[in-house]
Amino acid sequence: SMKYLGLEHPLVTIVACLHGDELFGLTLFDFYKNRLAELTGLALLIANEPAIAMNTRFIQTDLNRSFPGNPEGSQEERLAVDLLDRVRLSRYVLDIHNTTTDIDAVAIVTNLSPETRAIVNLFPSKEIALIEPPLAGHSLIGQLTGGVSLEFNHTFSKTQTAIDIVDHVIQGLLQEKQDLPRERNIFHITGSIPKSTPLPEHGIRNYEFIPELQVYPFLYGEKSYPDIHALAATSKTTELI
C-alpha cells in the first residue's frame, strides 16, 4: 500500500517512509501536499503505509533491502515492484530517512551522476556517503540514476531548519538553479563494522578514521542496525560539488 500525489512523469519525487517509523517524510508530505499546483513537477509518495500504521520499521522484510522487488515475495518485496515502477519515471528522487545517530543531516548516494550531483550541490552536508556496489544492491537508490537518500537526525528533523534544507533542494531542482560548488568529503563505503568486532577503547566518532580497523565509521549509533556497529568507509576523497 502506497500513497501517491503528483504528475505521471514528475521531475522530482519525495519518497517518504520507506521505513514506517521514520516520520520526517510524513512531515514533508504534509508540508507539500497543498502546494503541488504551484510546484509543478513535484510528486509525493508515502511508501509503506502498513508499517507507518504499526509504527514499525517494516512488516515482513526491510523495504529498503527489498529492491528491485518480487511480485511473489513478502509484503515489502511486492510493494518494492510497484514503488520502483512509480519512481523510475522521475528524474530526481529524494528518499527521506531518519537516523538515531548524532549526524544532523547527510546525503547518501550510490553513484555520482549529473542528477545525484545536482541534488548534493543543493544540500548542505560537507560529508557525502557513497555506498559502493554491491552493498547498495537492494536499496531504492541503488536502482536509480538520480536517487539520493537524505538522512536527518530524529530530533533535528522536527525543526523548521530541516524542512528549509529540503525545500532549498526542491526549489533548486524545479528551477534548475545550482549553488556554488563546495568542497565535499566523499566517504567510499564498502562494508560495515560487525557487532562482533571489538571497538577501540578511546571511542569512535562518525567520519573519524579508526586506525585499528583502517576504516571511517558512518551512521555509528544507529539503533535500527541489529548486527552492525556502523557502516564502514575504506577511503575518503575530496571533490567540488
Coordinates of C-alpha atoms in Angstrom, one line a residue:
S1 CA 0.0 0.0 0.0
M2 CA 1.4 3.4 -1.0
K3 CA 0.0 6.9 -1.5
Y4 CA 1.0 9.0 -4.5
L5 CA 0.3 12.6 -5.3
G6 CA 1.5 14.4 -8.4
L7 CA 2.1 14.1 -12.1
E8 CA 2.7 10.8 -14.0
H9 CA 6.1 12.0 -15.1
P10 CA 7.4 14.3 -12.4
L11 CA 10.8 16.0 -12.3
V12 CA 11.3 15.5 -8.6
T13 CA 9.7 12.8 -6.3
I14 CA 9.9 12.8 -2.5
V15 CA 9.7 9.3 -1.1
A16 CA 8.5 9.2 2.5
C17 CA 8.6 6.4 5.0
L18 CA 10.4 3.5 3.2
H19 CA 10.8 2.7 7.0
G20 CA 7.5 3.1 8.8
D21 CA 9.0 4.5 12.0
E22 CA 10.9 7.3 10.3
L23 CA 8.4 10.1 10.1
F24 CA 10.1 13.1 8.7
G25 CA 8.9 12.1 5.3
L26 CA 5.3 12.4 6.5
T27 CA 6.1 16.0 7.7
L28 CA 7.3 16.8 4.2
F29 CA 4.3 15.1 2.6
D30 CA 2.0 17.3 4.7
F31 CA 4.1 20.4 4.0
Y32 CA 3.9 20.0 0.2
K33 CA 0.6 18.2 -0.4
N34 CA -1.4 21.5 -0.8
R35 CA 1.4 23.2 -2.8
L36 CA 1.7 20.8 -5.7
A37 CA -0.3 23.2 -8.0
E38 CA 2.4 25.9 -7.7
L39 CA 5.3 23.5 -7.5
T40 CA 4.9 22.0 -11.0
G41 CA 7.0 18.9 -11.4
L42 CA 7.0 17.7 -7.7
A43 CA 5.4 14.4 -6.7
L44 CA 4.9 12.9 -3.2
L45 CA 4.9 9.3 -2.3
I46 CA 4.3 7.6 1.1
A47 CA 5.9 4.2 0.7
N48 CA 5.0 1.8 3.5
E49 CA 1.6 2.8 5.0
P50 CA 1.0 -0.6 6.8
A51 CA 4.4 -0.1 8.6
I52 CA 3.5 3.5 9.5
A53 CA 0.2 2.4 11.0
M54 CA 2.1 -0.1 13.2
N55 CA 4.9 2.4 14.0
T56 CA 7.4 -0.2 13.0
R57 CA 10.4 -0.2 10.5
F58 CA 8.8 -2.8 8.3
I59 CA 6.1 -5.5 8.4
Q60 CA 7.8 -8.6 6.9
T61 CA 11.1 -7.5 5.3
D62 CA 13.1 -4.2 5.3
L63 CA 11.6 -2.4 2.3
N64 CA 14.9 -0.6 1.7
R65 CA 16.6 -4.0 1.4
S66 CA 13.8 -5.5 -0.9
F67 CA 14.5 -3.9 -4.3
P68 CA 14.1 -4.5 -7.2
G69 CA 11.3 -6.5 -5.5
N70 CA 9.5 -9.7 -6.2
P71 CA 5.8 -10.0 -7.3
E72 CA 5.6 -13.3 -5.4
G73 CA 7.6 -12.3 -2.4
S74 CA 7.0 -10.7 1.1
Q75 CA 4.6 -7.8 1.6
E76 CA 7.6 -5.4 1.2
E77 CA 9.1 -7.2 -1.8
R78 CA 5.7 -6.9 -3.7
L79 CA 5.5 -3.2 -2.7
A80 CA 9.0 -2.6 -4.0
V81 CA 8.0 -3.7 -7.5
D82 CA 5.1 -1.1 -7.6
L83 CA 7.3 1.6 -6.0
L84 CA 10.1 1.2 -8.4
D85 CA 7.7 1.3 -11.4
R86 CA 6.4 4.6 -10.0
V87 CA 9.6 6.4 -9.2
R88 CA 11.5 5.3 -12.3
L89 CA 9.6 8.0 -14.2
S90 CA 11.1 10.8 -12.1
R91 CA 14.4 12.4 -12.9
Y92 CA 15.3 13.2 -9.3
V93 CA 14.2 11.0 -6.3
L94 CA 14.7 12.3 -2.7
D95 CA 14.5 9.3 -0.4
I96 CA 13.9 10.7 3.1
H97 CA 15.1 8.9 6.2
N98 CA 15.6 9.5 9.9
T99 CA 18.6 8.4 11.9
T100 CA 19.3 8.0 15.7
T101 CA 22.9 8.9 15.1
D102 CA 24.5 12.3 16.0
I103 CA 24.6 13.3 12.4
D104 CA 22.2 16.2 11.7
A105 CA 21.8 15.7 8.0
V106 CA 23.8 13.8 5.4
A107 CA 23.3 12.8 1.7
I108 CA 23.8 9.2 0.7
V109 CA 24.4 8.2 -2.9
T110 CA 25.2 5.0 -4.9
N111 CA 26.6 6.9 -7.9
L112 CA 27.8 10.4 -8.8
S113 CA 25.7 11.0 -11.9
P114 CA 24.8 14.5 -13.1
E115 CA 21.4 14.0 -11.3
T116 CA 22.8 13.0 -7.9
R117 CA 25.4 15.7 -8.1
A118 CA 22.7 18.3 -8.8
I119 CA 20.9 17.1 -5.6
V120 CA 24.1 17.0 -3.5
N121 CA 25.1 20.5 -4.7
L122 CA 21.9 21.9 -3.1
F123 CA 22.3 20.0 0.1
P124 CA 24.4 21.5 3.0
S125 CA 26.3 18.5 4.3
K126 CA 30.0 18.6 3.7
E127 CA 30.1 14.8 4.0
I128 CA 28.7 12.5 1.3
A129 CA 28.4 8.8 1.8
L130 CA 28.9 6.9 -1.5
I131 CA 27.8 3.3 -1.0
E132 CA 29.8 1.2 -3.4
P133 CA 28.3 -1.8 -5.2
P134 CA 27.4 -4.5 -4.4
L135 CA 26.5 -3.1 -1.0
A136 CA 23.6 -0.9 -2.2
G137 CA 22.2 -3.6 -4.5
H138 CA 18.8 -3.9 -2.8
S139 CA 18.2 -0.3 -1.7
L140 CA 15.9 2.0 -3.6
I141 CA 18.6 4.4 -4.6
G142 CA 20.7 1.5 -5.8
Q143 CA 18.2 1.0 -8.6
L144 CA 18.2 4.7 -9.8
T145 CA 20.5 7.1 -11.7
G146 CA 19.1 10.1 -9.9
G147 CA 18.2 8.8 -6.4
V148 CA 19.7 10.3 -3.2
S149 CA 18.9 9.2 0.4
L150 CA 18.7 12.2 2.7
E151 CA 19.2 11.2 6.3
F152 CA 18.1 13.5 9.1
N153 CA 18.6 13.1 12.8
H154 CA 15.3 12.4 14.6
T155 CA 15.4 15.5 16.8
F156 CA 16.8 17.8 14.1
S157 CA 14.1 16.7 11.7
K158 CA 11.5 18.3 14.0
T159 CA 13.0 21.7 13.3
Q160 CA 12.0 24.2 10.6
T161 CA 15.6 24.2 9.5
A162 CA 15.3 20.6 8.4
I163 CA 12.3 21.5 6.2
D164 CA 14.1 24.5 4.8
I165 CA 17.0 22.3 3.8
V166 CA 14.8 20.0 1.8
D167 CA 12.8 23.0 0.4
H168 CA 16.0 24.5 -0.9
V169 CA 16.9 21.3 -2.7
I170 CA 13.4 21.1 -4.3
Q171 CA 13.2 24.7 -5.4
G172 CA 16.7 24.5 -6.9
L173 CA 15.9 21.3 -8.8
L174 CA 12.5 22.6 -10.1
Q175 CA 14.0 25.9 -11.2
E176 CA 17.3 24.3 -12.5
K177 CA 19.3 26.5 -10.2
Q178 CA 22.5 25.3 -8.6
D179 CA 24.5 26.6 -5.6
L180 CA 28.2 27.5 -5.9
P181 CA 30.1 24.2 -5.7
R182 CA 31.6 23.4 -2.3
E183 CA 34.3 21.0 -1.2
R184 CA 32.8 17.7 -0.1
N185 CA 34.3 14.8 1.7
I186 CA 33.1 11.6 -0.1
F187 CA 33.3 8.5 2.1
H188 CA 33.5 5.4 0.0
I189 CA 31.5 2.8 1.9
T190 CA 32.4 -0.8 1.0
G191 CA 31.2 -2.7 4.1
S192 CA 30.3 -2.5 7.8
I193 CA 31.7 -2.9 11.2
P194 CA 30.1 -6.1 12.7
K195 CA 28.8 -6.1 16.3
S196 CA 31.3 -8.9 16.9
T197 CA 34.3 -6.5 16.2
P198 CA 35.7 -5.0 19.4
L199 CA 35.8 -1.2 19.2
P200 CA 38.8 0.8 20.3
E201 CA 38.6 1.9 23.9
H202 CA 39.1 5.6 23.1
G203 CA 35.7 5.5 21.4
I204 CA 34.7 6.2 17.9
R205 CA 33.1 9.1 16.1
N206 CA 31.3 9.3 12.7
Y207 CA 33.7 10.2 9.9
E208 CA 36.8 9.9 12.0
F209 CA 39.4 7.4 10.9
I210 CA 39.8 4.3 13.2
P211 CA 43.5 3.2 12.8
E212 CA 42.9 -0.2 14.4
L213 CA 40.2 -1.0 11.9
Q214 CA 41.5 1.1 8.9
V215 CA 38.0 2.5 8.3
Y216 CA 35.9 5.6 8.7
P217 CA 32.7 4.8 10.5
F218 CA 29.4 6.1 9.1
L219 CA 26.0 6.1 10.9
Y220 CA 27.6 4.8 14.2
G221 CA 24.9 5.0 16.8
E222 CA 22.0 3.9 14.6
K223 CA 19.7 1.9 16.8
S224 CA 17.9 0.1 14.0
Y225 CA 21.1 -1.9 13.0
P226 CA 20.8 -5.2 14.9
D227 CA 24.1 -6.8 13.7
I228 CA 26.5 -4.0 12.9
H229 CA 28.1 -1.1 14.8
A230 CA 28.2 1.1 11.7
L231 CA 28.8 1.2 8.0
A232 CA 32.5 1.4 7.1
A233 CA 34.2 3.6 4.5
T234 CA 37.6 2.3 3.4
S235 CA 38.6 5.6 1.8
K236 CA 37.8 9.3 1.7
T237 CA 38.2 11.6 -1.3
T238 CA 37.5 15.3 -1.7
E239 CA 35.7 16.9 -4.6
L240 CA 34.0 20.2 -5.5
I241 CA 30.2 19.5 -5.9

